[in-house]
Coordinates of C-alpha atoms in Angstrom, one line a residue:
X256 CA 60.4 103.5 123.9
X257 CA 60.1 101.9 127.2
X258 CA 61.4 103.7 130.2
X259 CA 64.4 102.0 131.7
X260 CA 63.9 100.1 135.2
X261 CA 64.5 102.1 138.3
X262 CA 67.9 101.7 139.5
X263 CA 68.4 99.2 142.8
X264 CA 71.3 99.8 144.8
X265 CA 73.4 96.6 145.5
X266 CA 72.7 94.9 149.1
X267 CA 75.5 94.2 151.2
X268 CA 76.9 90.7 151.1
X269 CA 76.2 88.7 154.4
X270 CA 79.1 89.2 156.9
X271 CA 81.0 91.5 154.4
X272 CA 79.9 94.6 156.4
X273 CA 79.2 97.8 154.5
X274 CA 82.0 97.6 152.2
X275 CA 80.0 97.0 149.2
X276 CA 77.7 99.6 149.8
X277 CA 77.6 102.0 146.8
X278 CA 77.5 105.5 147.9
X279 CA 74.6 107.9 147.1
X280 CA 77.2 109.9 144.6
X281 CA 78.2 106.8 142.8
X282 CA 74.3 106.0 142.6
X283 CA 73.7 109.4 141.4
X284 CA 76.6 109.0 138.7
X285 CA 74.9 105.7 137.4
X286 CA 71.5 107.4 137.0
X287 CA 73.3 110.1 134.9
X288 CA 75.0 107.7 132.8
X289 CA 71.9 105.9 132.2
X290 CA 70.1 109.0 131.2
X291 CA 73.1 110.3 128.7
X292 CA 72.8 107.0 126.8
X293 CA 68.8 107.3 126.6
X294 CA 69.2 110.9 125.2
X295 CA 71.9 110.1 122.9
X296 CA 69.9 107.2 121.5
X297 CA 66.7 109.6 121.3
X298 CA 68.6 112.7 119.5
X299 CA 70.2 110.0 116.8
X300 CA 66.7 108.8 116.0
X301 CA 65.4 112.3 115.8
X302 CA 68.1 113.6 114.0
X303 CA 70.0 111.2 111.8
X304 CA 73.2 112.0 110.1
X305 CA 73.2 113.9 106.6
X306 CA 75.3 111.5 104.4
X307 CA 76.0 114.2 101.6
X308 CA 77.3 116.3 104.3
X309 CA 79.6 114.1 105.9
X310 CA 80.9 113.1 102.8
X311 CA 81.6 116.6 101.6
X312 CA 83.0 117.3 104.9
X313 CA 85.5 114.5 104.7
X314 CA 86.8 115.2 101.4
X315 CA 87.6 118.6 102.3
X316 CA 89.3 117.9 105.8
X317 CA 91.4 114.8 104.1
X318 CA 92.3 117.4 101.3
X319 CA 94.2 119.6 103.8
X320 CA 98.1 118.9 104.4
X321 CA 97.8 119.1 108.0
X322 CA 95.3 116.4 108.2
X323 CA 96.9 114.0 105.6
X324 CA 100.3 114.4 107.4
X325 CA 99.1 112.5 110.4
X326 CA 96.6 110.1 108.5
X327 CA 99.1 107.2 108.4
X328 CA 101.5 105.1 110.6
X329 CA 104.3 102.8 109.8
X330 CA 105.8 100.4 112.3
X331 CA 108.3 97.6 112.1
X332 CA 107.0 94.3 112.5
X333 CA 103.5 95.4 112.5
X334 CA 103.0 97.1 109.3
X335 CA 101.4 100.6 108.2
X336 CA 97.8 102.1 107.4
X337 CA 95.7 104.5 108.7
X338 CA 96.3 106.3 112.1
X339 CA 94.4 106.9 115.1
X340 CA 94.2 110.3 114.5
X341 CA 92.2 109.7 110.7
X342 CA 89.9 107.2 112.2
X343 CA 89.2 109.9 115.2
X344 CA 88.3 112.4 112.6
X345 CA 86.1 110.3 110.3
X346 CA 84.1 109.1 113.5
X347 CA 83.5 112.8 113.9
X348 CA 82.4 113.6 110.7
X349 CA 80.2 110.8 110.2
X350 CA 78.4 111.8 113.5
X351 CA 76.1 109.9 115.8
X352 CA 79.3 107.5 117.2
X353 CA 80.5 107.3 120.4
X354 CA 84.0 105.8 121.0
X355 CA 86.8 105.8 123.7
X356 CA 88.9 103.5 126.1
X357 CA 88.1 102.4 129.7
X358 CA 90.6 100.7 132.3
X359 CA 88.8 97.9 133.9
X360 CA 91.2 96.7 136.1
X361 CA 94.7 97.6 137.4
X362 CA 96.6 94.7 139.3
X363 CA 100.0 95.9 140.4
X364 CA 100.7 92.5 141.8
X365 CA 100.3 90.5 138.4
X366 CA 101.7 93.8 136.9
X367 CA 98.9 93.9 134.3
X368 CA 95.7 96.0 133.6
X369 CA 92.6 95.2 131.7
X370 CA 91.5 97.6 129.2
X371 CA 88.4 97.7 127.2
X372 CA 88.2 99.7 123.7
X373 CA 84.5 100.5 122.1
X374 CA 82.9 102.3 119.3
X375 CA 79.2 102.4 119.1
X376 CA 77.1 103.9 115.9
X377 CA 74.0 105.0 118.1
X378 CA 71.9 105.7 115.1
X379 CA 72.4 102.0 113.8
X380 CA 73.3 100.6 117.3
X381 CA 76.3 98.9 115.8
X382 CA 78.9 98.2 118.4
X383 CA 82.3 97.0 118.2
X384 CA 84.1 96.1 121.6
X385 CA 87.5 94.9 122.5
X386 CA 88.6 93.7 126.1
X387 CA 92.3 92.8 126.6
X388 CA 95.1 92.4 129.1
X389 CA 97.9 94.9 128.8
X390 CA 101.2 93.6 130.8
X391 CA 102.9 96.5 132.4
X392 CA 105.9 96.5 130.2
X393 CA 107.1 97.2 126.9
X394 CA 109.7 96.5 124.1
X395 CA 112.6 98.1 123.7
X396 CA 115.4 97.2 121.0
X397 CA 114.1 93.8 121.2
X398 CA 114.1 93.4 125.1
X399 CA 111.0 93.4 127.2
X400 CA 111.3 96.1 130.1
X401 CA 109.0 96.3 133.0
X402 CA 107.3 99.6 133.8
X403 CA 107.2 100.9 137.5
X404 CA 106.3 104.6 137.0
X405 CA 102.5 105.2 137.5
X406 CA 102.7 107.8 134.9
X407 CA 104.4 105.3 132.3
X408 CA 101.7 102.6 133.0
X409 CA 99.0 104.9 132.5
X410 CA 100.4 106.0 129.2
X411 CA 101.3 102.6 128.0
X412 CA 97.6 101.6 128.7
X413 CA 96.4 104.5 126.9
X414 CA 98.5 104.0 123.8
X415 CA 97.7 100.4 123.5
X416 CA 94.2 101.2 124.0
X417 CA 94.2 104.0 121.4
X418 CA 95.3 101.4 118.6
X419 CA 92.1 99.0 119.8
X420 CA 89.8 102.0 119.4
X421 CA 91.3 102.8 116.0
X422 CA 90.3 99.0 114.8
X423 CA 86.7 99.4 116.3
X424 CA 86.0 102.9 114.6
X425 CA 87.1 101.1 111.6
X426 CA 84.6 98.3 111.7
X427 CA 81.9 100.5 112.8
X428 CA 82.3 102.9 110.1
X429 CA 81.2 101.9 106.6
X430 CA 84.0 100.8 104.2
X431 CA 83.6 103.1 101.3
X432 CA 84.0 106.1 103.6
X433 CA 87.0 105.0 105.0
X434 CA 88.7 103.9 101.8
X435 CA 87.9 107.1 100.1
X436 CA 89.4 109.2 102.9
X437 CA 92.7 107.1 102.8
X438 CA 92.8 107.6 99.0
X439 CA 92.3 111.4 99.5
X440 CA 94.8 111.6 102.2
X441 CA 97.4 109.7 99.8
X442 CA 96.6 112.1 97.0
X443 CA 97.3 115.0 99.3
X444 CA 100.6 113.6 100.6
X445 CA 101.7 113.2 96.9
X446 CA 100.7 116.6 95.5
X447 CA 101.5 118.5 98.8
X448 CA 98.8 121.1 98.4
X449 CA 100.7 122.6 95.5
X450 CA 103.9 123.1 97.2
X451 CA 106.5 122.4 95.0
X452 CA 108.5 119.1 95.2
X453 CA 112.1 120.6 95.8
X454 CA 110.6 122.7 98.6
X455 CA 109.0 119.6 100.2
X456 CA 112.2 117.5 99.9
X457 CA 114.3 120.4 101.5
X458 CA 111.6 120.6 104.6
X459 CA 112.0 116.5 104.9
X460 CA 115.6 116.5 104.9
X461 CA 115.9 119.3 107.2
X462 CA 113.3 117.4 109.7
X463 CA 115.5 114.2 109.6
X464 CA 118.7 116.4 110.8
X465 CA 116.7 117.2 114.1
X466 CA 116.9 113.4 114.8
X467 CA 120.3 113.1 113.6
X468 CA 119.5 111.3 110.3
X469 CA 121.6 112.0 107.3
X470 CA 120.8 112.5 103.8
X471 CA 123.0 109.6 103.2
X472 CA 120.7 107.2 105.5
X473 CA 117.7 108.6 103.6
X474 CA 119.1 107.7 100.2
X475 CA 120.3 104.4 101.5
X476 CA 116.7 103.5 102.7
X477 CA 115.0 104.9 99.7
X478 CA 117.5 103.2 97.3
X479 CA 117.9 106.3 95.1
X480 CA 119.9 109.5 94.8
X481 CA 118.9 112.7 96.4
X482 CA 118.1 114.0 92.9
X483 CA 115.6 111.2 92.0
X484 CA 113.3 111.5 94.9
X485 CA 109.6 111.5 94.1
X486 CA 106.6 112.9 95.7
X487 CA 105.8 109.3 96.9
X488 CA 109.0 109.2 98.5
X489 CA 108.5 112.1 100.6
X490 CA 105.1 111.1 101.6
X491 CA 106.7 107.8 102.7
X492 CA 109.4 109.2 104.3
X493 CA 107.1 111.6 106.3
X494 CA 105.0 108.7 107.6
X495 CA 108.2 107.3 109.0
X496 CA 109.5 110.8 110.5
X497 CA 106.2 110.8 112.3
X498 CA 106.0 107.5 113.6
X499 CA 109.6 108.0 115.0
X500 CA 108.7 111.3 116.8
X501 CA 105.6 109.5 118.4
X502 CA 107.6 106.7 119.5
X503 CA 106.0 103.9 117.4
X504 CA 109.2 103.3 115.6
X505 CA 112.9 103.4 116.4
X506 CA 115.4 105.4 114.6
X507 CA 118.3 103.1 114.5
X508 CA 116.1 100.4 113.2
X509 CA 114.5 102.7 110.4
X510 CA 118.0 104.2 109.7
X511 CA 120.8 101.8 110.6
X512 CA 124.3 103.6 111.1
X513 CA 126.1 103.9 108.1
X514 CA 129.8 102.2 108.1
X515 CA 132.5 104.5 108.5
X516 CA 134.9 104.8 105.7
X517 CA 138.6 105.1 106.8
X518 CA 141.7 106.3 104.9
X519 CA 142.8 102.8 104.5
X520 CA 139.7 101.8 103.1
X521 CA 140.4 104.3 100.3
X522 CA 143.8 104.0 99.6
X523 CA 144.6 100.4 99.7
X524 CA 148.1 99.0 98.9
X525 CA 148.0 97.7 95.3
X526 CA 148.7 94.0 95.5
X527 CA 151.6 92.6 93.3
X528 CA 150.6 90.2 90.6
X529 CA 151.2 86.4 91.3
X530 CA 153.4 85.0 89.0
X531 CA 151.8 82.6 86.5
X532 CA 152.7 79.0 87.0
X533 CA 154.8 77.4 84.6
X534 CA 153.3 75.7 81.8
X535 CA 153.8 72.1 82.0
X536 CA 154.8 70.3 78.8
X537 CA 152.0 68.6 77.0
X538 CA 151.6 64.9 77.3
X539 CA 152.2 63.1 74.1
X540 CA 149.6 62.6 72.1
X541 CA 148.2 59.0 72.1
X542 CA 148.6 56.9 69.3
X543 CA 145.8 56.7 66.8
X544 CA 144.5 53.3 66.5
X545 CA 145.4 52.7 62.7
X546 CA 149.3 53.5 63.6
X547 CA 151.3 50.9 65.4
X548 CA 153.0 52.4 68.2
X549 CA 156.7 52.8 67.8
X550 CA 159.1 50.6 69.4
X551 CA 162.8 51.3 70.9
X552 CA 165.6 49.7 69.2
X553 CA 167.0 48.1 72.3
X554 CA 163.5 46.3 72.8
X555 CA 163.3 45.2 69.4
X556 CA 163.2 41.4 69.1
X557 CA 165.5 40.1 66.0
X558 CA 164.2 39.4 62.9
X559 CA 163.0 35.9 62.4
X560 CA 162.9 35.2 58.7
X561 CA 161.5 31.9 58.2
X562 CA 163.3 29.6 55.9
X563 CA 161.4 28.0 53.5
X564 CA 161.6 23.9 53.5
X565 CA 163.7 22.2 50.7
X566 CA 161.9 19.2 49.0
X567 CA 164.9 18.2 47.2
X568 CA 166.3 14.6 48.2
X569 CA 169.1 14.8 50.1
X570 CA 172.4 13.3 48.2
X571 CA 173.8 9.9 49.5
X572 CA 177.5 9.8 49.4

């Protein structure tokens, strides 16, 4: 492997004084960063990952309920899928993989930050990088709200950067490795690591009560009564609960308040039946074509009997 080029500090720009000179501490940190990258590449080549060990550890970790509980997310208008917690754990198990988030620039005047997320498979030299602009704002109840507090801006940048890291890791990991982990986590959520289903339902109901969600609201969302809930329903509601607790979902959007039923709705006055309209006489039947219509006597014309002409000669007096 060729040795890296010796670092040369940047020279000052003409007329700018010494503002662009790099301090000795910065130069040392840059040299250290270069040495760390070179060392990581050398170690990855000398000690490659053990595929069998990685697959066995992945099955063991994903088969635990504590891991499966945080393996998925569900956010309205953004869909659902494997969470950043699962992707980070898979990156650790896979080995020889570096990932992270960097804040490249923050512009308070423009109210935005430039963020970079990356994932790098050091052994295969496969890298995925995403650079994007994050406004200093967040959406709440369909409205855009500006962020003023520095802590809120930092947390917002890290939150959005974590989502980008999740996508970067998923593009670097082998597809079969990630899909197998997702299937095992889904099976773990459904079977509950051997815990009976009624006990898991009670835990779920009690957990939702802590965030002021009633059993009736859960029944409305699932579309079935409490006694008909399945293990898949418990797993689905678990993902929704954790998304609400993490701030990715809003409780009132997931569980709209139920309409209150008043006494007037229960006891309503019985409306009196409306009287039926009087039956009208049926119109006279139309005369058949074979029969002539009856004619009233007043309208009848006098009989005119034709007199036969007499052919006898008239007598002459």
